[in-house]
RNA sequence: GGCGACGUAGCCAAGUGGUAAGGCAAGGGUUUGCAAAAUCCUCAUCCAGCGGUUCGAAUCCGCUCGUCGCCUCCA
């Protein structure tokens, strides 16, 4: 198998992928903090890393894909207090919403989805190790990591410890030994959620869960660790420090970071997508206007590391492209259905094309998961299939090429059929309407037949007259 | 102030030394009762600007301009 090249943040270049265990991949992707609904920003890492996982499996690897849920955190506590509900109830509610939205986007569930609150003992154990090694220390506010005790601090993000000496916008904690020391275990105030620990009641620090859970499920070493570009520093830098200081082993061999989605508001410059800036685009709102698959296709249309600008009509062209794919798949089904079996024309032009398309698809994905290029292959295959159908190629050959297309669509996590919108009653109704229109057409009553078609169109139903009869689709 | 990313057609977007993929939109032909879908053709002598390296650069180097991100919660 041809080597997969992956860009890794710590080296700022592509490296050949060579997993710790041959044929197996251990990957961990930072999941959401469940304190609110999902916006389009959440969709990008989920879709990108889901696609990467799917491709690795397509390439023959057995993938252990871990993605956590942060269900204890200051934001969750604050939000729960605002709403006057229990923090755990809030977290459960938004975890459910997250999982529902991701499922609509075709994001598969991870192999393991660990929750922070279910791994408190593992985190405490990790902090204890760091205490024993003299790398962590306590203050009145909790337990802190002493970055001066970890030589490699800054190796991921390229930041040195004395970097931002000029300006720091955070109030300094005078008990800390170094300005950038970070919290491993946070002492809880009365009334706040708390777990017992050797350092008194408290809750996990900001970064410790990923080290503890990634370590637990992956024997302390990951092949790939992923997340949004904003997590590079300090989150991932701190994960490395904690994990490697504790285990003495390299925590993750490849660090992957997806670029951000920015929002272009009319008349204003683009700015980063974020709830704090009040320009959130909630997924449930986007899904009211466009099919979730269109959002997925739109995301995959840009390389995962590039910035992605979201404007109001961004998804319209993706939705059109998606329709083109559905049209093709439906045409294939009709062509193969009309002329079943047929003699297998293996070795023909279409066989060679099928092989070629798969080769190109793999080459694109092997190059740091270049989904835009992979999509170009998909569209080329669509065009070739449409032409083959037009030229009445043998259905065995059409099927062969179509099989390549559907396997590529599956790798990209795109649906293999148009979502069904009707239902049994609408089906019957449409059958009747089409029959009546058919009669009108036979009698050349085109004014009537066109009126039916135009009328349905304004209702979002498209009629298409084909040699084999009239078909309809609903938007 | 430190670190980093981006600037390719009307729009989106690949392409990291050998002469500009793909999608959307648009225009024209075929097909259709008319449409839709499909198909064929057209649509960047040029890749923010200016210099440099090279036989050769969108691709490498330098500078300039513009946009954005991280350094504080953030996917």
Short mmCIF file of C-alpha atoms (C1' of nucleotides) in Angstrom, two decimals:
data_model
loop_
_atom_site.label_atom_id
_atom_site.label_comp_id
_atom_site.label_asym_id
_atom_site.label_seq_id
_atom_site.Cartn_x
_atom_site.Cartn_y
_atom_site.Cartn_z
CA UNK A 1 0.00 0.00 0.00
CA UNK A 2 1.25 3.41 -0.91
CA UNK A 3 2.36 5.52 2.00
CA UNK A 4 -0.04 8.06 3.39
CA UNK A 5 1.50 11.46 3.98
CA UNK A 6 0.20 13.55 6.84
CA UNK A 7 1.07 17.09 7.82
CA UNK A 8 2.07 17.23 11.44
CA UNK A 9 1.99 20.45 13.39
CA UNK A 10 5.14 19.89 15.41
CA UNK A 11 7.31 19.57 12.31
CA UNK A 12 5.24 21.82 10.07
CA UNK A 13 5.62 19.40 7.22
CA UNK A 14 4.17 16.22 5.81
CA UNK A 15 5.54 12.94 7.12
CA UNK A 16 4.97 9.38 6.00
CA UNK A 17 2.40 7.69 8.16
CA UNK A 18 3.91 4.77 10.01
CA UNK A 19 1.74 3.57 12.88
CA UNK A 20 3.09 2.17 16.12
CA UNK A 21 1.46 -1.18 15.46
CA UNK A 22 1.46 -2.29 11.83
CA UNK A 23 -2.01 -2.20 10.33
CA UNK A 24 -3.55 -0.46 13.32
CA UNK A 25 -4.17 3.18 14.07
CA UNK A 26 -4.83 4.79 17.41
CA UNK A 27 -6.29 8.22 17.02
CA UNK A 28 -7.73 10.70 19.46
CA UNK A 29 -9.68 13.80 18.55
CA UNK A 30 -10.66 16.46 21.06
CA UNK A 31 -14.42 16.50 21.35
CA UNK A 32 -16.78 19.24 22.48
CA UNK A 33 -17.42 20.80 25.83
CA UNK A 34 -21.14 20.25 26.08
CA UNK A 35 -22.46 23.51 27.46
CA UNK A 36 -24.47 24.75 24.48
CA UNK A 37 -25.81 23.77 21.10
CA UNK A 38 -23.55 23.03 18.15
CA UNK A 39 -22.66 25.67 15.60
CA UNK A 40 -21.10 25.13 12.19
CA UNK A 41 -17.65 25.41 13.75
CA UNK A 42 -18.22 22.12 15.54
CA UNK A 43 -18.97 20.45 12.25
CA UNK A 44 -15.54 20.98 10.71
CA UNK A 45 -13.29 18.87 12.97
CA UNK A 46 -16.01 16.25 13.31
CA UNK A 47 -16.46 15.90 9.56
CA UNK A 48 -12.76 16.14 8.72
CA UNK A 49 -11.55 13.63 11.25
CA UNK A 50 -14.46 11.31 10.55
CA UNK A 51 -13.45 11.35 6.89
CA UNK A 52 -9.83 10.70 7.81
CA UNK A 53 -10.90 7.77 9.93
CA UNK A 54 -13.02 6.38 7.12
CA UNK A 55 -10.18 6.73 4.65
CA UNK A 56 -7.69 5.02 6.95
CA UNK A 57 -10.09 2.11 7.15
CA UNK A 58 -10.49 2.17 3.36
CA UNK A 59 -6.70 2.01 3.14
CA UNK A 60 -6.81 -1.15 5.20
CA UNK A 61 -6.10 -0.03 8.74
CA UNK A 62 -8.00 -1.06 11.82
CA UNK A 63 -8.72 2.24 13.51
CA UNK A 64 -9.38 2.88 17.16
CA UNK A 65 -10.99 6.29 17.10
CA UNK A 66 -11.41 8.04 20.41
CA UNK A 67 -13.24 11.29 20.88
CA UNK A 68 -14.09 12.64 24.27
CA UNK A 69 -16.94 14.57 25.78
CA UNK A 70 -15.96 17.26 28.25
CA UNK A 71 -18.85 17.17 30.66
CA UNK A 72 -17.33 19.05 33.58
CA UNK A 73 -15.91 22.49 33.13
CA UNK A 74 -16.39 26.07 34.30
CA UNK A 75 -18.49 26.95 31.28
CA UNK A 76 -20.85 24.10 32.03
CA UNK A 77 -21.12 25.08 35.67
CA UNK A 78 -21.78 28.71 34.80
CA UNK A 79 -24.38 27.88 32.21
CA UNK A 80 -26.14 25.44 34.51
CA UNK A 81 -26.24 28.10 37.22
CA UNK A 82 -27.71 30.61 34.79
CA UNK A 83 -30.45 28.19 33.88
CA UNK A 84 -30.85 26.98 37.43
CA UNK A 85 -30.38 23.35 36.56
CA UNK A 86 -27.94 20.63 37.49
CA UNK A 87 -24.67 20.74 35.59
CA UNK A 88 -24.90 17.05 34.73
CA UNK A 89 -28.38 17.45 33.28
CA UNK A 90 -27.13 20.32 31.14
CA UNK A 91 -24.19 18.29 29.90
CA UNK A 92 -26.36 15.32 29.05
CA UNK A 93 -28.78 17.49 27.15
CA UNK A 94 -26.11 19.07 24.99
CA UNK A 95 -24.27 15.83 24.49
CA UNK A 96 -27.49 14.42 23.07
CA UNK A 97 -27.82 17.39 20.76
CA UNK A 98 -24.22 17.05 19.67
CA UNK A 99 -24.61 13.38 18.89
CA UNK A 100 -27.81 14.02 16.96
CA UNK A 101 -26.28 16.80 14.86
CA UNK A 102 -23.17 14.78 14.14
CA UNK A 103 -25.23 11.81 13.12
CA UNK A 104 -27.13 14.00 10.64
CA UNK A 105 -23.77 15.01 9.20
CA UNK A 106 -22.86 11.39 8.68
CA UNK A 107 -20.23 11.46 11.42
CA UNK A 108 -19.85 7.97 12.79
CA UNK A 109 -19.73 7.37 16.51
CA UNK A 110 -16.19 6.97 17.75
CA UNK A 111 -14.94 3.58 18.83
CA UNK A 112 -14.82 4.98 22.35
CA UNK A 113 -16.44 8.20 23.54
CA UNK A 114 -15.05 8.72 27.02
CA UNK A 115 -16.54 11.29 29.34
CA UNK A 116 -14.43 13.32 31.70
CA UNK A 117 -16.59 12.67 34.75
CA UNK A 118 -16.22 8.95 34.25
CA UNK A 119 -12.43 9.13 34.39
CA UNK A 120 -11.75 11.10 37.53
CA UNK A 121 -9.65 8.33 39.14
CA UNK A 122 -7.42 8.11 36.06
CA UNK A 123 -6.89 11.87 36.13
CA UNK A 124 -6.10 11.87 39.84
CA UNK A 125 -3.60 9.07 39.29
CA UNK A 126 -1.89 11.05 36.57
CA UNK A 127 -1.68 14.15 38.76
CA UNK A 128 -0.29 12.02 41.58
CA UNK A 129 2.44 10.73 39.31
CA UNK A 130 3.36 14.29 38.41
CA UNK A 131 3.38 15.24 42.10
CA UNK A 132 5.61 12.30 42.92
CA UNK A 133 8.03 13.31 40.23
CA UNK A 134 8.15 16.82 41.61
CA UNK A 135 6.77 18.32 38.42
CA UNK A 136 3.50 19.45 39.96
CA UNK A 137 2.91 21.55 43.05
CA UNK A 138 -0.05 22.72 45.07
CA UNK A 139 -1.32 26.19 45.82
CA UNK A 140 -4.48 27.38 47.52
CA UNK A 141 -6.27 27.09 44.20
CA UNK A 142 -5.30 23.57 43.29
CA UNK A 143 -2.50 21.62 41.69
CA UNK A 144 -0.30 23.15 39.00
CA UNK A 145 2.13 21.89 36.42
CA UNK A 146 5.58 23.47 36.65
CA UNK A 147 6.55 24.03 33.03
CA UNK A 148 10.16 24.71 33.94
CA UNK A 149 10.42 21.01 34.84
CA UNK A 150 9.53 19.90 31.34
CA UNK A 151 12.26 20.58 28.89
CA UNK A 152 10.21 20.16 25.75
CA UNK A 153 7.63 22.75 26.67
CA UNK A 154 6.70 24.69 23.54
CA UNK A 155 7.84 22.10 21.02
CA UNK A 156 4.44 21.73 19.44
CA UNK A 157 3.36 25.33 19.12
CA UNK A 158 6.83 26.79 18.66
CA UNK A 159 6.39 29.06 21.60
CA UNK A 160 9.11 29.57 24.10
CA UNK A 161 8.34 30.07 27.73
CA UNK A 162 9.45 33.67 27.73
CA UNK A 163 7.48 34.52 24.64
CA UNK A 164 4.79 36.94 25.50
CA UNK A 165 6.65 38.92 28.07
CA UNK A 166 5.38 42.22 26.80
CA UNK A 167 1.69 41.78 27.06
CA UNK A 168 -0.33 39.37 29.03
CA UNK A 169 -3.93 40.00 29.42
CA UNK A 170 -4.57 37.61 32.24
CA UNK A 171 -4.40 38.53 35.83
CA UNK A 172 -1.39 36.80 37.27
CA UNK A 173 -1.68 34.27 40.02
CA UNK A 174 1.13 35.17 42.39
CA UNK A 175 1.20 31.68 43.88
CA UNK A 176 2.26 30.17 40.57
CA UNK A 177 5.94 29.48 40.02
CA UNK A 178 5.88 30.32 36.33
CA UNK A 179 3.47 32.48 34.49
CA UNK A 180 2.49 29.71 32.11
CA UNK A 181 2.06 26.98 34.70
CA UNK A 182 -1.34 25.47 34.15
CA UNK A 183 -3.94 23.90 36.35
CA UNK A 184 -4.05 20.12 36.76
CA UNK A 185 -6.60 19.96 39.51
CA UNK A 186 -8.84 22.84 40.48
CA UNK A 187 -10.03 23.25 44.05
CA UNK A 188 -13.81 23.55 44.12
CA UNK A 189 -15.53 26.17 46.14
CA UNK A 190 -18.45 25.13 48.34
CA UNK A 191 -21.49 24.46 46.20
CA UNK A 192 -19.50 23.68 43.09
CA UNK A 193 -19.32 20.14 41.72
CA UNK A 194 -16.45 18.37 43.42
CA UNK A 195 -14.67 15.03 43.64
CA UNK A 196 -12.54 13.88 46.53
CA UNK A 197 -8.82 13.93 45.90
CA UNK A 198 -5.55 13.87 47.84
CA UNK A 199 -5.61 17.67 47.49
CA UNK A 200 -9.11 18.15 48.79
CA UNK A 201 -12.39 18.42 46.95
CA UNK A 202 -12.01 19.65 43.43
CA UNK A 203 -12.43 19.01 39.75
CA UNK A 204 -10.12 18.29 36.83
CA UNK A 205 -8.03 21.02 35.32
CA UNK A 206 -8.45 22.21 31.84
CA UNK A 207 -6.25 19.76 29.94
CA UNK A 208 -5.83 16.70 32.09
CA UNK A 209 -8.73 14.65 30.74
CA UNK A 210 -7.27 14.17 27.29
CA UNK A 211 -3.97 13.00 28.68
CA UNK A 212 -5.65 10.61 31.08
CA UNK A 213 -8.19 9.18 28.65
CA UNK A 214 -5.99 9.16 25.58
CA UNK A 215 -3.36 7.44 27.66
CA UNK A 216 -5.75 4.93 29.16
CA UNK A 217 -7.23 3.71 25.90
CA UNK A 218 -4.08 3.88 23.81
CA UNK A 219 -1.32 2.53 25.98
CA UNK A 220 0.01 6.07 26.53
CA UNK A 221 0.91 6.54 22.89
CA UNK A 222 -1.18 7.81 20.03
CA UNK A 223 -0.51 7.64 16.33
CA UNK A 224 -2.63 10.66 15.59
CA UNK A 225 -3.98 13.35 17.85
CA UNK A 226 -6.34 15.83 16.25
CA UNK A 227 -8.36 18.89 17.01
CA UNK A 228 -9.09 22.45 16.00
CA UNK A 229 -6.20 24.78 15.28
CA UNK A 230 -7.04 26.86 18.34
CA UNK A 231 -6.20 23.92 20.56
CA UNK A 232 -2.56 23.83 19.49
CA UNK A 233 -1.73 26.25 22.24
CA UNK A 234 -2.15 25.95 25.07
CA UNK A 235 -4.32 22.83 25.19
CA UNK A 236 -2.23 20.40 23.19
CA UNK A 237 1.06 21.87 24.33
CA UNK A 238 -0.08 21.19 27.88
CA UNK A 239 -1.28 17.70 27.08
CA UNK A 240 2.16 16.89 25.77
CA UNK A 241 3.79 18.32 28.87
CA UNK A 242 1.57 16.36 31.27
CA UNK A 243 1.67 13.09 29.44
CA UNK A 244 5.30 13.03 28.51
CA UNK A 245 6.49 14.29 31.88
CA UNK A 246 4.52 11.47 33.50
CA UNK A 247 5.31 8.60 31.13
CA UNK A 248 8.61 9.57 29.56
CA UNK A 249 7.14 8.51 26.22
CA UNK A 250 6.14 10.53 23.21
CA UNK A 251 2.41 11.14 23.64
CA UNK A 252 1.38 11.47 20.01
CA UNK A 253 3.42 10.96 16.89
CA UNK A 254 1.35 13.12 14.61
CA UNK A 255 -0.57 16.23 15.59
CA UNK A 256 -3.25 17.25 13.16
CA UNK A 257 -5.13 20.54 13.33
CA UNK A 258 -8.05 21.63 11.22
CA UNK A 259 -8.38 25.23 10.10
CA UNK A 260 -11.14 27.49 11.29
CA UNK A 261 -14.43 28.50 9.84
CA UNK A 262 -14.82 32.23 9.75
CA UNK A 263 -18.01 34.10 9.20
CA UNK A 264 -18.33 36.75 6.55
CA UNK A 265 -21.04 39.13 7.52
CA UNK A 266 -22.42 41.38 4.90
CA UNK A 267 -20.57 44.64 4.73
CA UNK A 268 -18.09 43.54 7.34
CA UNK A 269 -14.83 41.72 7.32
CA UNK A 270 -14.80 38.07 8.07
CA UNK A 271 -14.31 37.09 11.61
CA UNK A 272 -13.85 33.93 13.51
CA UNK A 273 -16.87 31.81 14.13
CA UNK A 274 -17.61 31.84 17.80
CA UNK A 275 -20.38 32.02 20.27
CA UNK A 276 -18.64 34.69 22.28
CA UNK A 277 -18.87 37.06 19.32
CA UNK A 278 -22.54 36.52 18.80
CA UNK A 279 -22.21 35.36 15.22
CA UNK A 280 -22.96 31.72 15.78
CA UNK A 281 -24.60 29.72 13.09
CA UNK A 282 -26.40 26.94 14.85
CA UNK A 283 -26.43 23.65 13.08
CA UNK A 284 -30.12 23.12 13.62
CA UNK A 285 -30.77 26.40 11.85
CA UNK A 286 -28.49 25.54 8.94
CA UNK A 287 -30.21 22.18 8.60
CA UNK A 288 -33.56 23.92 8.21
CA UNK A 289 -32.30 25.52 5.00
CA UNK A 290 -29.95 22.91 3.57
CA UNK A 291 -29.53 19.17 3.81
CA UNK A 292 -26.84 18.20 6.32
CA UNK A 293 -25.00 16.39 3.55
CA UNK A 294 -24.60 19.71 1.73
CA UNK A 295 -22.78 21.11 4.75
CA UNK A 296 -20.56 18.05 4.78
CA UNK A 297 -19.84 18.38 1.08
CA UNK A 298 -19.08 22.06 1.52
CA UNK A 299 -16.62 21.35 4.34
CA UNK A 300 -14.87 18.65 2.33
CA UNK A 301 -14.60 21.02 -0.63
CA UNK A 302 -11.78 22.81 1.15
CA UNK A 303 -8.63 21.13 2.43
CA UNK A 304 -8.95 20.56 6.17
CA UNK A 305 -6.01 22.80 7.09
CA UNK A 306 -7.15 25.81 5.07
CA UNK A 307 -9.30 28.58 6.46
CA UNK A 308 -12.91 28.33 5.42
CA UNK A 309 -15.18 31.32 5.08
CA UNK A 310 -18.86 30.89 5.62
CA UNK A 311 -21.15 33.30 3.83
CA UNK A 312 -24.90 33.14 3.63
CA UNK A 313 -25.05 31.35 0.29
CA UNK A 314 -22.02 29.15 0.73
CA UNK A 315 -24.05 25.99 0.90
CA UNK A 316 -26.14 26.61 -2.20
CA UNK A 317 -23.45 25.42 -4.59
CA UNK A 318 -22.73 22.40 -2.43
CA UNK A 319 -26.42 21.54 -2.47
CA UNK A 320 -26.39 21.72 -6.29
CA UNK A 321 -23.36 19.47 -6.46
CA UNK A 322 -25.04 17.02 -4.13
CA UNK A 323 -28.07 16.93 -6.40
CA UNK A 324 -25.86 16.13 -9.32
CA UNK A 325 -24.49 13.13 -7.47
CA UNK A 326 -27.96 11.93 -6.52
CA UNK A 327 -29.18 12.36 -10.10
CA UNK A 328 -26.35 10.22 -11.31
CA UNK A 329 -26.94 7.47 -8.78
CA UNK A 330 -30.62 7.42 -9.67
CA UNK A 331 -29.80 7.28 -13.36
CA UNK A 332 -27.50 4.35 -12.68
CA UNK A 333 -30.24 2.53 -10.80
CA UNK A 334 -32.65 3.07 -13.71
CA UNK A 335 -30.11 2.00 -16.32
CA UNK A 336 -29.16 -1.14 -14.45
CA UNK A 337 -32.77 -1.86 -13.57
CA UNK A 338 -33.92 -1.62 -17.16
CA UNK A 339 -31.16 -3.81 -18.47
CA UNK A 340 -30.34 -6.22 -15.70
CA UNK A 341 -27.58 -8.77 -15.94
CA UNK A 342 -26.22 -8.45 -19.44
CA UNK A 343 -22.97 -10.04 -20.21
CA UNK A 344 -20.12 -8.94 -18.07
CA UNK A 345 -17.80 -6.86 -20.12
CA UNK A 346 -14.85 -7.07 -17.77
CA UNK A 347 -11.67 -5.61 -19.04
CA UNK A 348 -13.42 -2.99 -21.13
CA UNK A 349 -12.89 0.73 -21.14
CA UNK A 350 -15.11 1.24 -18.13
CA UNK A 351 -13.23 -1.34 -16.09
CA UNK A 352 -10.01 0.47 -16.77
CA UNK A 353 -11.69 3.74 -15.88
CA UNK A 354 -12.98 2.33 -12.61
CA UNK A 355 -9.49 1.27 -11.68
CA UNK A 356 -8.05 4.61 -12.71
CA UNK A 357 -10.59 6.57 -10.68
CA UNK A 358 -9.82 4.59 -7.57
CA UNK A 359 -6.12 5.09 -8.08
CA UNK A 360 -6.59 8.83 -8.38
CA UNK A 361 -8.90 8.94 -5.39
CA UNK A 362 -6.35 7.14 -3.25
CA UNK A 363 -3.53 9.33 -4.49
CA UNK A 364 -5.50 12.43 -3.50
CA UNK A 365 -6.35 11.10 -0.06
CA UNK A 366 -2.84 9.76 0.53
CA UNK A 367 -1.57 13.29 0.15
CA UNK A 368 -2.62 14.62 3.53
CA UNK A 369 -6.27 13.78 2.92
CA UNK A 370 -6.81 16.12 0.03
CA UNK A 371 -10.58 15.91 -0.09
CA UNK A 372 -11.05 18.67 -2.70
CA UNK A 373 -8.99 16.64 -5.11
CA UNK A 374 -10.80 13.47 -4.12
CA UNK A 375 -14.07 15.23 -4.87
CA UNK A 376 -12.80 16.14 -8.31
CA UNK A 377 -12.36 12.39 -8.89
CA UNK A 378 -15.89 11.80 -7.67
CA UNK A 379 -17.28 14.35 -10.12
CA UNK A 380 -15.20 12.90 -12.92
CA UNK A 381 -16.69 9.51 -12.15
CA UNK A 382 -20.18 11.00 -12.16
CA UNK A 383 -19.54 12.47 -15.60
CA UNK A 384 -18.17 9.19 -16.92
CA UNK A 385 -21.18 7.31 -15.60
CA UNK A 386 -23.65 9.73 -17.15
CA UNK A 387 -21.89 9.38 -20.48
CA UNK A 388 -21.84 5.59 -20.20
CA UNK A 389 -25.57 5.58 -19.49
CA UNK A 390 -26.22 7.88 -22.43
CA UNK A 391 -24.18 5.59 -24.67
CA UNK A 392 -26.07 2.56 -23.36
CA UNK A 393 -23.03 0.76 -22.05
CA UNK A 394 -23.41 -2.76 -20.66
CA UNK A 395 -25.04 -2.61 -17.26
CA UNK A 396 -22.38 -4.83 -15.74
CA UNK A 397 -19.81 -2.21 -16.65
CA UNK A 398 -21.96 0.61 -15.40
CA UNK A 399 -22.37 -1.23 -12.12
CA UNK A 400 -18.67 -1.74 -11.80
CA UNK A 401 -17.91 1.94 -12.21
CA UNK A 402 -20.83 2.90 -9.99
CA UNK A 403 -19.47 0.65 -7.27
CA UNK A 404 -16.26 2.67 -7.27
CA UNK A 405 -18.28 5.86 -7.00
CA UNK A 406 -20.33 4.63 -4.07
CA UNK A 407 -17.31 3.37 -2.21
CA UNK A 408 -15.68 6.79 -2.59
CA UNK A 409 -18.84 8.52 -1.44
CA UNK A 410 -18.84 6.27 1.60
CA UNK A 411 -15.27 7.19 2.43
CA UNK A 412 -16.30 10.84 2.28
CA UNK A 413 -19.33 10.05 4.41
CA UNK A 414 -21.76 11.29 1.80
CA UNK A 415 -25.18 9.66 1.43
CA UNK A 416 -25.73 7.13 -1.34
CA UNK A 417 -29.28 8.24 -1.92
CA UNK A 418 -31.39 11.32 -1.76
CA UNK A 419 -33.07 11.62 1.60
CA UNK A 420 -36.65 10.40 1.42
CA UNK A 421 -39.01 13.24 2.13
CA UNK A 422 -42.39 11.87 1.14
CA UNK A 423 -44.00 8.98 2.91
CA UNK A 424 -46.54 6.41 1.78
CA UNK A 425 -49.43 8.86 1.45
CA UNK A 426 -47.51 11.39 -0.57
CA UNK A 427 -46.24 8.60 -2.80
CA UNK A 428 -49.79 7.59 -3.58
CA UNK A 429 -50.87 11.15 -4.12
CA UNK A 430 -48.00 11.79 -6.52
CA UNK A 431 -48.76 8.61 -8.37
CA UNK A 432 -52.27 9.87 -8.96
CA UNK A 433 -51.23 13.35 -10.01
CA UNK A 434 -48.64 11.99 -12.41
CA UNK A 435 -51.19 9.62 -13.92
CA UNK A 436 -53.65 12.44 -14.53
CA UNK A 437 -50.92 14.57 -16.03
CA UNK A 438 -49.88 11.68 -18.23
CA UNK A 439 -53.39 11.53 -19.66
CA UNK A 440 -53.34 15.23 -20.38
CA UNK A 441 -50.01 14.90 -22.13
CA UNK A 442 -51.22 12.05 -24.27
CA UNK A 443 -54.09 14.24 -25.38
CA UNK A 444 -51.63 17.06 -25.98
CA UNK A 445 -53.32 19.19 -23.32
CA UNK A 446 -49.98 20.81 -22.57
CA UNK A 447 -51.44 23.84 -20.86
CA UNK A 448 -52.84 21.54 -18.21
CA UNK A 449 -49.79 19.32 -17.88
CA UNK A 450 -47.51 22.32 -17.60
CA UNK A 451 -49.75 23.91 -15.04
CA UNK A 452 -49.48 20.78 -12.92
CA UNK A 453 -45.73 20.67 -13.28
CA UNK A 454 -45.21 24.37 -12.56
CA UNK A 455 -47.61 24.25 -9.66
CA UNK A 456 -45.81 21.32 -8.09
CA UNK A 457 -42.51 23.06 -8.66
CA UNK A 458 -43.55 26.02 -6.55
CA UNK A 459 -44.36 23.48 -3.84
CA UNK A 460 -40.83 22.12 -4.06
CA UNK A 461 -41.60 19.08 -6.16
CA UNK A 462 -39.78 18.60 -9.45
CA UNK A 463 -41.25 16.43 -12.19
CA UNK A 464 -39.04 14.95 -14.86
CA UNK A 465 -40.44 13.26 -17.95
CA UNK A 466 -38.28 10.38 -19.05
CA UNK A 467 -38.69 7.68 -21.67
CA UNK A 468 -39.62 5.22 -18.95
CA UNK A 469 -42.16 7.51 -17.31
CA UNK A 470 -42.28 10.56 -15.09
CA UNK A 471 -40.26 10.74 -11.89
CA UNK A 472 -40.55 13.22 -9.07
CA UNK A 473 -38.27 14.52 -6.37
CA UNK A 474 -39.05 16.68 -3.41
CA UNK A 475 -36.72 19.31 -2.06
"C1'" G B 1 4.76 42.76 21.17
"C1'" G B 2 5.56 37.16 20.08
"C1'" C B 3 3.96 32.92 16.97
"C1'" G B 4 1.26 31.31 12.64
"C1'" A B 5 -2.01 31.05 8.29
"C1'" C B 6 -4.13 32.86 3.92
"C1'" G B 7 -4.53 36.15 -0.86
"C1'" U B 8 -5.66 31.56 -7.88
"C1'" A B 9 -11.71 33.14 -13.00
"C1'" G B 10 -18.33 36.13 -11.38
"C1'" C B 11 -18.32 32.84 -6.67
"C1'" C B 12 -16.05 28.40 -4.08
"C1'" A B 13 -11.49 25.76 -4.56
"C1'" A B 14 -7.09 22.11 -5.93
"C1'" G B 15 -2.33 22.64 -7.67
"C1'" U B 16 4.57 23.66 -3.80
"C1'" G B 17 9.83 24.11 -10.00
"C1'" G B 18 7.96 22.31 -16.19
"C1'" U B 19 3.71 25.66 -18.20
"C1'" A B 20 -3.53 26.52 -14.47
"C1'" A B 21 -8.02 19.98 -11.46
"C1'" G B 22 -12.96 20.08 -9.94
"C1'" G B 23 -17.69 22.39 -8.32
"C1'" C B 24 -21.37 26.42 -8.61
"C1'" A B 25 -23.07 30.32 -11.75
"C1'" A B 26 -23.28 32.13 -16.99
"C1'" G B 27 -23.67 31.79 -22.59
"C1'" G B 28 -24.40 28.57 -27.00
"C1'" G B 29 -25.51 23.50 -29.46
"C1'" U B 30 -27.87 18.40 -28.93
"C1'" U B 31 -32.05 16.09 -26.55
"C1'" U B 32 -37.35 17.31 -24.91
"C1'" G B 33 -44.30 18.94 -26.97
"C1'" C B 34 -42.09 22.66 -23.66
"C1'" A B 35 -39.20 21.74 -19.40
"C1'" A B 36 -36.05 19.03 -16.04
"C1'" A B 37 -32.02 15.77 -16.09
"C1'" A B 38 -28.02 14.49 -19.26
"C1'" U B 39 -24.42 15.65 -22.93
"C1'" C B 40 -21.01 18.71 -26.11
"C1'" C B 41 -18.70 23.53 -26.60
"C1'" U B 42 -17.26 28.45 -24.49
"C1'" C B 43 -15.65 30.83 -19.86
"C1'" A B 44 -7.85 32.76 -15.87
"C1'" U B 45 -1.85 33.85 -21.61
"C1'" C B 46 -2.50 33.83 -16.01
"C1'" C B 47 -2.23 32.82 -10.08
"C1'" A B 48 -2.39 40.35 -4.51
"C1'" G B 49 1.94 43.82 -5.99
"C1'" C B 50 7.27 44.66 -6.72
"C1'" G B 51 12.06 42.68 -7.06
"C1'" G B 52 15.44 38.22 -7.06
"C1'" U B 53 17.11 32.87 -7.95
"C1'" U B 54 16.44 29.50 -12.31
"C1'" C B 55 16.86 27.21 -18.99
"C1'" G B 56 12.01 27.50 -16.73
"C1'" A B 57 7.97 29.88 -10.84
"C1'" A B 58 1.21 30.43 -9.13
"C1'" U B 59 4.86 27.15 -7.01
"C1'" C B 60 11.69 28.86 -4.09
"C1'" C B 61 13.84 33.68 -1.68
"C1'" G B 62 13.18 38.96 -0.15
"C1'" C B 63 10.17 43.17 0.45
"C1'" U B 64 5.28 45.63 0.20
"C1'" C B 65 0.02 45.62 0.61
"C1'" G B 66 -4.45 43.13 2.26
"C1'" U B 67 -7.23 39.53 5.30
"C1'" C B 68 -7.50 36.17 9.32
"C1'" G B 69 -6.11 33.13 13.61
"C1'" C B 70 -3.44 31.88 18.32
"C1'" C B 71 -0.94 34.02 22.76
"C1'" U B 72 -7.64 34.45 27.52
"C1'" C B 73 -12.93 30.22 26.97
"C1'" C B 74 -13.42 28.67 22.00
"C1'" A B 75 -13.74 23.26 17.04
#
